[in-house]
């Protein structure tokens, strides 16, 4: 009778930390495939801004980032074609124009002219 009770198989228990890590990694993998509503809305907004930019600026070239710049100071836009910037904001330089302005895109996807004197190129 004693032998019968001694032949049991030992259970291999996992440490709680390992279980928590496994749960969190599984959640991350599952969330990769879910499309967030905010991302879909943001991409639609960016497409709308790009369409407006192409119509307003009559820009038919491929939009490619030439350089990145940081705004040195905050500047409000006086016209619709000017891009309002805040100090420290990262901008993508899309195209260089004649004169002292460049066409930039901000993180929200808006396009517009920014004076070179307001930008800091790294």
CSV table of N, CA and C in Angstrom, one decimal:
chain,number,residue,atom,x,y,z
A,1,UNK,N,0.8,-1.2,0.0
A,1,UNK,CA,0.0,0.0,0.0
A,1,UNK,C,0.9,1.3,0.0
A,2,UNK,N,1.9,1.3,0.7
A,2,UNK,CA,2.8,2.4,0.8
A,2,UNK,C,3.5,2.7,-0.6
A,3,UNK,N,3.8,1.6,-1.3
A,3,UNK,CA,4.5,1.7,-2.6
A,3,UNK,C,3.5,2.4,-3.6
A,4,UNK,N,2.3,2.1,-3.5
A,4,UNK,CA,1.3,2.7,-4.4
A,4,UNK,C,1.3,4.3,-4.2
A,5,UNK,N,1.4,4.8,-3.0
A,5,UNK,CA,1.4,6.2,-2.8
A,5,UNK,C,2.8,6.8,-3.2
A,6,UNK,N,3.8,6.1,-3.2
A,6,UNK,CA,5.1,6.7,-3.5
A,6,UNK,C,5.4,6.7,-5.0
A,7,UNK,N,4.7,6.1,-5.8
A,7,UNK,CA,4.9,6.1,-7.2
A,7,UNK,C,4.3,7.3,-8.0
A,8,UNK,N,3.8,8.3,-7.3
A,8,UNK,CA,3.2,9.4,-8.0
A,8,UNK,C,4.3,10.2,-8.7
A,9,UNK,N,3.9,10.9,-9.8
A,9,UNK,CA,4.8,11.7,-10.6
A,9,UNK,C,4.9,13.1,-10.0
A,10,UNK,N,6.1,13.6,-9.8
A,10,UNK,CA,6.2,15.0,-9.2
A,10,UNK,C,5.6,16.0,-10.2
A,11,UNK,N,5.0,17.0,-9.7
A,11,UNK,CA,4.5,18.1,-10.6
A,11,UNK,C,5.6,19.2,-10.7
A,12,UNK,N,5.7,19.6,-11.9
A,12,UNK,CA,6.7,20.7,-12.2
A,12,UNK,C,6.0,22.0,-12.1
A,13,UNK,N,6.2,22.8,-11.1
A,13,UNK,CA,5.5,24.0,-10.9
A,13,UNK,C,6.3,25.2,-11.5
A,14,UNK,N,5.7,26.1,-12.1
A,14,UNK,CA,6.4,27.3,-12.6
A,14,UNK,C,6.4,28.4,-11.5
A,15,UNK,N,7.4,29.2,-11.6
A,15,UNK,CA,7.4,30.3,-10.7
A,15,UNK,C,6.4,31.3,-11.1
A,16,UNK,N,5.8,32.0,-10.2
A,16,UNK,CA,4.7,33.0,-10.6
A,16,UNK,C,5.2,34.1,-11.6
A,17,UNK,N,6.4,34.6,-11.4
A,17,UNK,CA,6.9,35.6,-12.3
A,17,UNK,C,6.9,35.1,-13.7
A,18,UNK,N,7.3,33.8,-13.9
A,18,UNK,CA,7.4,33.3,-15.3
A,18,UNK,C,6.0,33.2,-15.8
A,19,UNK,N,5.0,32.8,-15.0
A,19,UNK,CA,3.6,32.8,-15.5
A,19,UNK,C,3.1,34.2,-15.9
A,20,UNK,N,3.4,35.2,-15.1
A,20,UNK,CA,3.1,36.6,-15.5
A,20,UNK,C,3.7,37.0,-16.8
A,21,UNK,N,5.0,36.7,-16.9
A,21,UNK,CA,5.7,37.1,-18.1
A,21,UNK,C,5.1,36.4,-19.4
A,22,UNK,N,4.7,35.2,-19.2
A,22,UNK,CA,4.1,34.4,-20.3
A,22,UNK,C,2.8,35.0,-20.7
A,23,UNK,N,2.0,35.4,-19.7
A,23,UNK,CA,0.7,36.0,-20.0
A,23,UNK,C,0.8,37.3,-20.7
A,24,UNK,N,1.8,38.1,-20.2
A,24,UNK,CA,2.0,39.5,-20.9
A,24,UNK,C,2.5,39.3,-22.3
A,25,UNK,N,3.4,38.3,-22.5
A,25,UNK,CA,3.9,38.1,-23.9
A,25,UNK,C,2.8,37.6,-24.8
A,26,UNK,N,1.9,36.8,-24.3
A,26,UNK,CA,0.7,36.3,-25.1
A,26,UNK,C,-0.2,37.5,-25.5
A,27,UNK,N,-0.4,38.4,-24.5
A,27,UNK,CA,-1.3,39.5,-24.8
A,27,UNK,C,-0.7,40.4,-25.9
A,28,UNK,N,0.6,40.6,-25.8
A,28,UNK,CA,1.3,41.4,-26.8
A,28,UNK,C,1.1,40.8,-28.2
A,29,UNK,N,1.3,39.5,-28.3
A,29,UNK,CA,1.2,38.8,-29.6
A,29,UNK,C,-0.3,39.0,-30.1
A,30,UNK,N,-1.2,38.9,-29.3
A,30,UNK,CA,-2.6,39.0,-29.7
A,30,UNK,C,-3.0,40.4,-30.2
A,31,UNK,N,-2.4,41.4,-29.5
A,31,UNK,CA,-2.7,42.8,-29.8
A,31,UNK,C,-2.1,43.2,-31.1
A,32,UNK,N,-1.1,42.5,-31.6
A,32,UNK,CA,-0.5,42.9,-32.9
A,32,UNK,C,-1.5,42.9,-34.0
A,33,UNK,N,-2.4,41.9,-34.0
A,33,UNK,CA,-3.3,41.7,-35.2
A,33,UNK,C,-4.5,42.6,-35.1
A,34,UNK,N,-4.8,43.2,-34.0
A,34,UNK,CA,-5.9,44.0,-33.8
A,34,UNK,C,-5.6,45.4,-34.4
A,35,UNK,N,-6.5,45.9,-35.3
A,35,UNK,CA,-6.3,47.3,-35.8
A,35,UNK,C,-7.0,48.2,-34.9
A,36,UNK,N,-6.3,49.2,-34.4
A,36,UNK,CA,-6.9,50.1,-33.5
A,36,UNK,C,-7.7,51.1,-34.3
A,37,UNK,N,-8.8,51.5,-33.7
A,37,UNK,CA,-9.7,52.5,-34.4
A,37,UNK,C,-9.0,53.8,-34.6
A,38,UNK,N,-8.2,54.3,-33.6
A,38,UNK,CA,-7.6,55.5,-33.7
A,38,UNK,C,-6.5,55.6,-34.8
A,39,UNK,N,-5.8,54.4,-35.1
A,39,UNK,CA,-4.9,54.4,-36.2
A,39,UNK,C,-5.6,54.5,-37.5
A,40,UNK,N,-6.7,53.8,-37.7
A,40,UNK,CA,-7.5,53.9,-38.9
A,40,UNK,C,-8.0,55.3,-39.1
A,41,UNK,N,-8.5,56.0,-38.1
A,41,UNK,CA,-8.9,57.4,-38.2
A,41,UNK,C,-7.8,58.3,-38.6
A,42,UNK,N,-6.6,58.0,-38.0
A,42,UNK,CA,-5.4,58.9,-38.2
A,42,UNK,C,-5.0,58.7,-39.6
A,43,UNK,N,-5.0,57.5,-40.2
A,43,UNK,CA,-4.5,57.3,-41.6
A,43,UNK,C,-5.5,58.0,-42.5
A,44,UNK,N,-6.8,57.9,-42.2
A,44,UNK,CA,-7.8,58.6,-43.1
A,44,UNK,C,-7.5,60.1,-43.1
A,45,UNK,N,-7.2,60.7,-41.9
A,45,UNK,CA,-7.0,62.1,-41.8
A,45,UNK,C,-5.7,62.5,-42.6
A,46,UNK,N,-4.7,61.6,-42.5
A,46,UNK,CA,-3.4,61.9,-43.2
A,46,UNK,C,-3.6,61.8,-44.7
A,47,UNK,N,-4.5,60.9,-45.2
A,47,UNK,CA,-4.8,60.8,-46.6
A,47,UNK,C,-5.5,62.1,-47.0
A,48,UNK,N,-6.4,62.6,-46.2
A,48,UNK,CA,-7.2,63.8,-46.5
A,48,UNK,C,-6.2,65.0,-46.6
A,49,UNK,N,-5.3,65.1,-45.6
A,49,UNK,CA,-4.3,66.2,-45.6
A,49,UNK,C,-3.4,66.1,-46.9
A,50,UNK,N,-3.0,64.9,-47.3
A,50,UNK,CA,-2.2,64.7,-48.4
A,50,UNK,C,-2.9,65.2,-49.7
A,51,UNK,N,-4.2,64.8,-49.8
A,51,UNK,CA,-5.0,65.2,-50.9
A,51,UNK,C,-5.1,66.7,-51.0
A,52,UNK,N,-5.4,67.3,-49.9
A,52,UNK,CA,-5.5,68.8,-49.8
A,52,UNK,C,-4.2,69.5,-50.2
A,53,UNK,N,-3.1,68.9,-49.7
A,53,UNK,CA,-1.7,69.4,-50.1
A,53,UNK,C,-1.5,69.3,-51.6
A,54,UNK,N,-1.8,68.2,-52.2
A,54,UNK,CA,-1.6,68.1,-53.6
A,54,UNK,C,-2.4,69.0,-54.4
A,55,UNK,N,-3.7,69.3,-54.0
A,55,UNK,CA,-4.5,70.2,-54.7
A,55,UNK,C,-4.1,71.6,-54.5
A,56,UNK,N,-3.8,72.0,-53.3
A,56,UNK,CA,-3.4,73.4,-53.0
A,56,UNK,C,-2.1,73.8,-53.6
A,57,UNK,N,-1.1,72.9,-53.4
A,57,UNK,CA,0.3,73.2,-53.9
A,57,UNK,C,0.5,72.8,-55.3
A,58,UNK,N,-0.5,72.1,-56.0
A,58,UNK,CA,-0.3,71.6,-57.3
A,58,UNK,C,0.9,70.7,-57.4
A,59,UNK,N,1.1,69.8,-56.4
A,59,UNK,CA,2.2,69.0,-56.2
A,59,UNK,C,2.0,67.6,-56.8
A,60,UNK,N,2.6,67.3,-57.9
A,60,UNK,CA,2.4,66.0,-58.6
A,60,UNK,C,3.5,65.0,-58.4
A,61,UNK,N,4.6,65.4,-57.8
A,61,UNK,CA,5.8,64.5,-57.6
A,61,UNK,C,5.5,63.5,-56.4
A,62,UNK,N,6.3,62.5,-56.3
A,62,UNK,CA,6.2,61.6,-55.2
A,62,UNK,C,6.7,62.3,-54.0
A,63,UNK,N,5.9,62.1,-52.9
A,63,UNK,CA,6.2,62.7,-51.6
A,63,UNK,C,7.3,61.8,-50.9
A,64,UNK,N,8.5,62.4,-50.8
A,64,UNK,CA,9.6,61.7,-50.1
A,64,UNK,C,10.3,62.6,-49.2
A,65,UNK,N,10.7,62.1,-48.0
A,65,UNK,CA,11.4,62.9,-47.0
A,65,UNK,C,12.8,63.2,-47.4
A,66,UNK,N,13.2,64.4,-47.6
A,66,UNK,CA,14.6,64.8,-48.0
A,66,UNK,C,15.4,64.8,-46.7
A,67,UNK,N,14.9,65.4,-45.7
A,67,UNK,CA,15.6,65.7,-44.4
A,67,UNK,C,14.6,65.8,-43.3
A,68,UNK,N,15.1,65.8,-42.1
A,68,UNK,CA,14.3,66.1,-40.9
A,68,UNK,C,14.9,67.3,-40.2
A,69,UNK,N,14.0,68.1,-39.6
A,69,UNK,CA,14.4,69.3,-39.0
A,69,UNK,C,13.6,69.5,-37.7
A,70,UNK,N,14.1,70.3,-36.8
A,70,UNK,CA,13.5,70.6,-35.6
A,70,UNK,C,13.1,72.1,-35.6
A,71,UNK,N,11.9,72.4,-35.2
A,71,UNK,CA,11.5,73.8,-35.1
A,71,UNK,C,12.2,74.5,-33.9
A,72,UNK,N,12.9,75.7,-34.2
A,72,UNK,CA,13.6,76.4,-33.1
A,72,UNK,C,12.6,77.2,-32.3
A,73,UNK,N,11.6,77.7,-32.9
A,73,UNK,CA,10.6,78.6,-32.2
A,73,UNK,C,9.2,78.3,-32.7
A,74,UNK,N,8.2,78.7,-31.9
A,74,UNK,CA,6.8,78.6,-32.2
A,74,UNK,C,6.4,79.7,-33.2
A,75,UNK,N,5.8,79.3,-34.3
A,75,UNK,CA,5.3,80.2,-35.3
A,75,UNK,C,3.9,79.9,-35.7
A,76,UNK,N,3.0,80.9,-35.6
A,76,UNK,CA,1.6,80.7,-36.0
A,76,UNK,C,1.5,80.9,-37.5
A,77,UNK,N,0.5,80.2,-38.1
A,77,UNK,CA,0.4,80.3,-39.6
A,77,UNK,C,-0.4,81.6,-39.9
A,78,UNK,N,0.0,82.3,-40.9
A,78,UNK,CA,-0.7,83.5,-41.3
A,78,UNK,C,-1.7,83.2,-42.5
A,79,UNK,N,-1.2,82.2,-43.3
A,79,UNK,CA,-2.1,81.7,-44.4
A,79,UNK,C,-2.3,80.2,-44.2
A,80,UNK,N,-3.3,79.7,-45.0
A,80,UNK,CA,-3.6,78.3,-44.9
A,80,UNK,C,-2.4,77.4,-45.4
A,81,UNK,N,-1.6,78.0,-46.3
A,81,UNK,CA,-0.5,77.2,-46.9
A,81,UNK,C,0.7,77.2,-46.0
A,82,UNK,N,0.7,78.0,-44.9
A,82,UNK,CA,1.8,78.0,-44.0
A,82,UNK,C,1.5,77.0,-42.9
A,83,UNK,N,2.6,76.3,-42.4
A,83,UNK,CA,2.4,75.2,-41.4
A,83,UNK,C,2.7,75.8,-40.1
A,84,UNK,N,1.7,75.8,-39.1
A,84,UNK,CA,2.0,76.3,-37.8
A,84,UNK,C,2.9,75.3,-37.1
A,85,UNK,N,4.0,75.8,-36.4
A,85,UNK,CA,4.9,74.9,-35.7
A,85,UNK,C,5.1,75.4,-34.3
A,86,UNK,N,5.5,74.4,-33.4
A,86,UNK,CA,5.8,74.7,-32.0
A,86,UNK,C,7.3,74.4,-31.8
A,87,UNK,N,7.8,75.1,-30.9
A,87,UNK,CA,9.3,74.9,-30.6
A,87,UNK,C,9.6,73.5,-30.2
A,88,UNK,N,10.6,72.9,-30.8
A,88,UNK,CA,11.0,71.5,-30.5
A,88,UNK,C,10.3,70.5,-31.4
A,89,UNK,N,9.4,70.9,-32.2
A,89,UNK,CA,8.6,69.9,-33.0
A,89,UNK,C,9.5,69.3,-34.1
A,90,UNK,N,9.3,68.0,-34.4
A,90,UNK,CA,10.0,67.4,-35.4
A,90,UNK,C,9.3,67.5,-36.7
A,91,UNK,N,9.9,67.9,-37.8
A,91,UNK,CA,9.3,68.1,-39.1
A,91,UNK,C,10.0,67.3,-40.2
A,92,UNK,N,9.3,66.8,-41.1
A,92,UNK,CA,9.9,66.1,-42.3
A,92,UNK,C,10.0,67.1,-43.4
A,93,UNK,N,11.1,67.4,-44.0
A,93,UNK,CA,11.3,68.3,-45.1
A,93,UNK,C,11.0,67.5,-46.4
A,94,UNK,N,9.9,68.0,-47.1
A,94,UNK,CA,9.5,67.3,-48.3
A,94,UNK,C,10.1,67.8,-49.6
A,95,UNK,N,10.2,69.1,-49.6
A,95,UNK,CA,10.7,69.8,-50.9
A,95,UNK,C,11.2,71.1,-50.5
A,96,UNK,N,12.2,71.6,-51.4
A,96,UNK,CA,12.8,72.9,-51.2
A,96,UNK,C,12.2,73.8,-52.3
A,97,UNK,N,11.9,75.0,-51.9
A,97,UNK,CA,11.3,75.9,-52.9
A,97,UNK,C,12.3,77.1,-53.2
A,98,UNK,N,11.9,77.9,-54.1
A,98,UNK,CA,12.7,79.1,-54.4
A,98,UNK,C,12.5,80.1,-53.3
A,99,UNK,N,13.5,80.6,-52.8
A,99,UNK,CA,13.4,81.6,-51.7
A,99,UNK,C,13.8,80.9,-50.4
A,100,UNK,N,13.3,81.4,-49.3
A,100,UNK,CA,13.8,81.0,-48.0
A,100,UNK,C,12.8,80.1,-47.2
A,101,UNK,N,11.9,79.4,-48.0
A,101,UNK,CA,10.9,78.5,-47.4
A,101,UNK,C,11.0,77.1,-47.9
A,102,UNK,N,10.7,76.1,-47.1
A,102,UNK,CA,10.7,74.7,-47.5
A,102,UNK,C,9.3,74.1,-47.2
A,103,UNK,N,8.9,73.1,-47.9
A,103,UNK,CA,7.6,72.4,-47.7
A,103,UNK,C,7.9,71.3,-46.7
A,104,UNK,N,7.2,71.4,-45.5
A,104,UNK,CA,7.4,70.4,-44.5
A,104,UNK,C,6.1,69.7,-44.1
A,105,UNK,N,6.2,68.5,-43.4
A,105,UNK,CA,5.1,67.8,-42.9
A,105,UNK,C,5.3,67.6,-41.4
A,106,UNK,N,4.3,67.8,-40.6
A,106,UNK,CA,4.4,67.6,-39.2
A,106,UNK,C,3.9,66.2,-38.8
A,107,UNK,N,3.9,65.8,-37.5
A,107,UNK,CA,3.6,64.5,-37.1
A,107,UNK,C,2.1,64.2,-37.3
A,108,UNK,N,1.3,65.2,-37.4
A,108,UNK,CA,-0.2,65.0,-37.7
A,108,UNK,C,-0.5,64.7,-39.1
A,109,UNK,N,0.5,64.9,-40.0
A,109,UNK,CA,0.3,64.7,-41.4
A,109,UNK,C,0.0,66.0,-42.2
A,110,UNK,N,0.0,67.2,-41.5
A,110,UNK,CA,-0.3,68.4,-42.2
A,110,UNK,C,1.0,68.9,-42.9
A,111,UNK,N,0.7,69.5,-44.1
A,111,UNK,CA,1.8,70.0,-44.9
A,111,UNK,C,1.7,71.6,-45.0
A,112,UNK,N,2.9,72.2,-45.2
A,112,UNK,CA,2.9,73.6,-45.4
A,112,UNK,C,4.3,74.2,-45.5
A,113,UNK,N,4.3,75.5,-45.8
A,113,UNK,CA,5.6,76.2,-45.9
A,113,UNK,C,6.1,76.6,-44.5
A,114,UNK,N,7.4,76.4,-44.3
A,114,UNK,CA,8.0,76.8,-43.1
A,114,UNK,C,9.3,77.6,-43.5
A,115,UNK,N,9.6,78.7,-42.9
A,115,UNK,CA,10.8,79.5,-43.2
A,115,UNK,C,12.0,78.7,-42.7
A,116,UNK,N,13.1,78.7,-43.5
A,116,UNK,CA,14.3,78.0,-43.1
A,116,UNK,C,14.9,78.6,-41.8
A,117,UNK,N,14.7,79.9,-41.6
A,117,UNK,CA,15.3,80.5,-40.4
A,117,UNK,C,14.6,80.0,-39.1
A,118,UNK,N,13.5,79.4,-39.2
A,118,UNK,CA,12.8,78.8,-38.0
A,118,UNK,C,13.2,77.4,-37.8
A,119,UNK,N,14.0,76.8,-38.6
A,119,UNK,CA,14.3,75.3,-38.5
A,119,UNK,C,15.8,75.1,-38.1
A,120,UNK,N,16.0,74.0,-37.5
A,120,UNK,CA,17.3,73.6,-37.1
A,120,UNK,C,17.6,72.3,-37.7
A,121,UNK,N,18.5,72.2,-38.7
A,121,UNK,CA,18.8,70.9,-39.4
A,121,UNK,C,20.0,70.3,-38.7
A,122,UNK,N,19.9,69.0,-38.4
A,122,UNK,CA,20.9,68.3,-37.7
A,122,UNK,C,21.9,67.7,-38.6
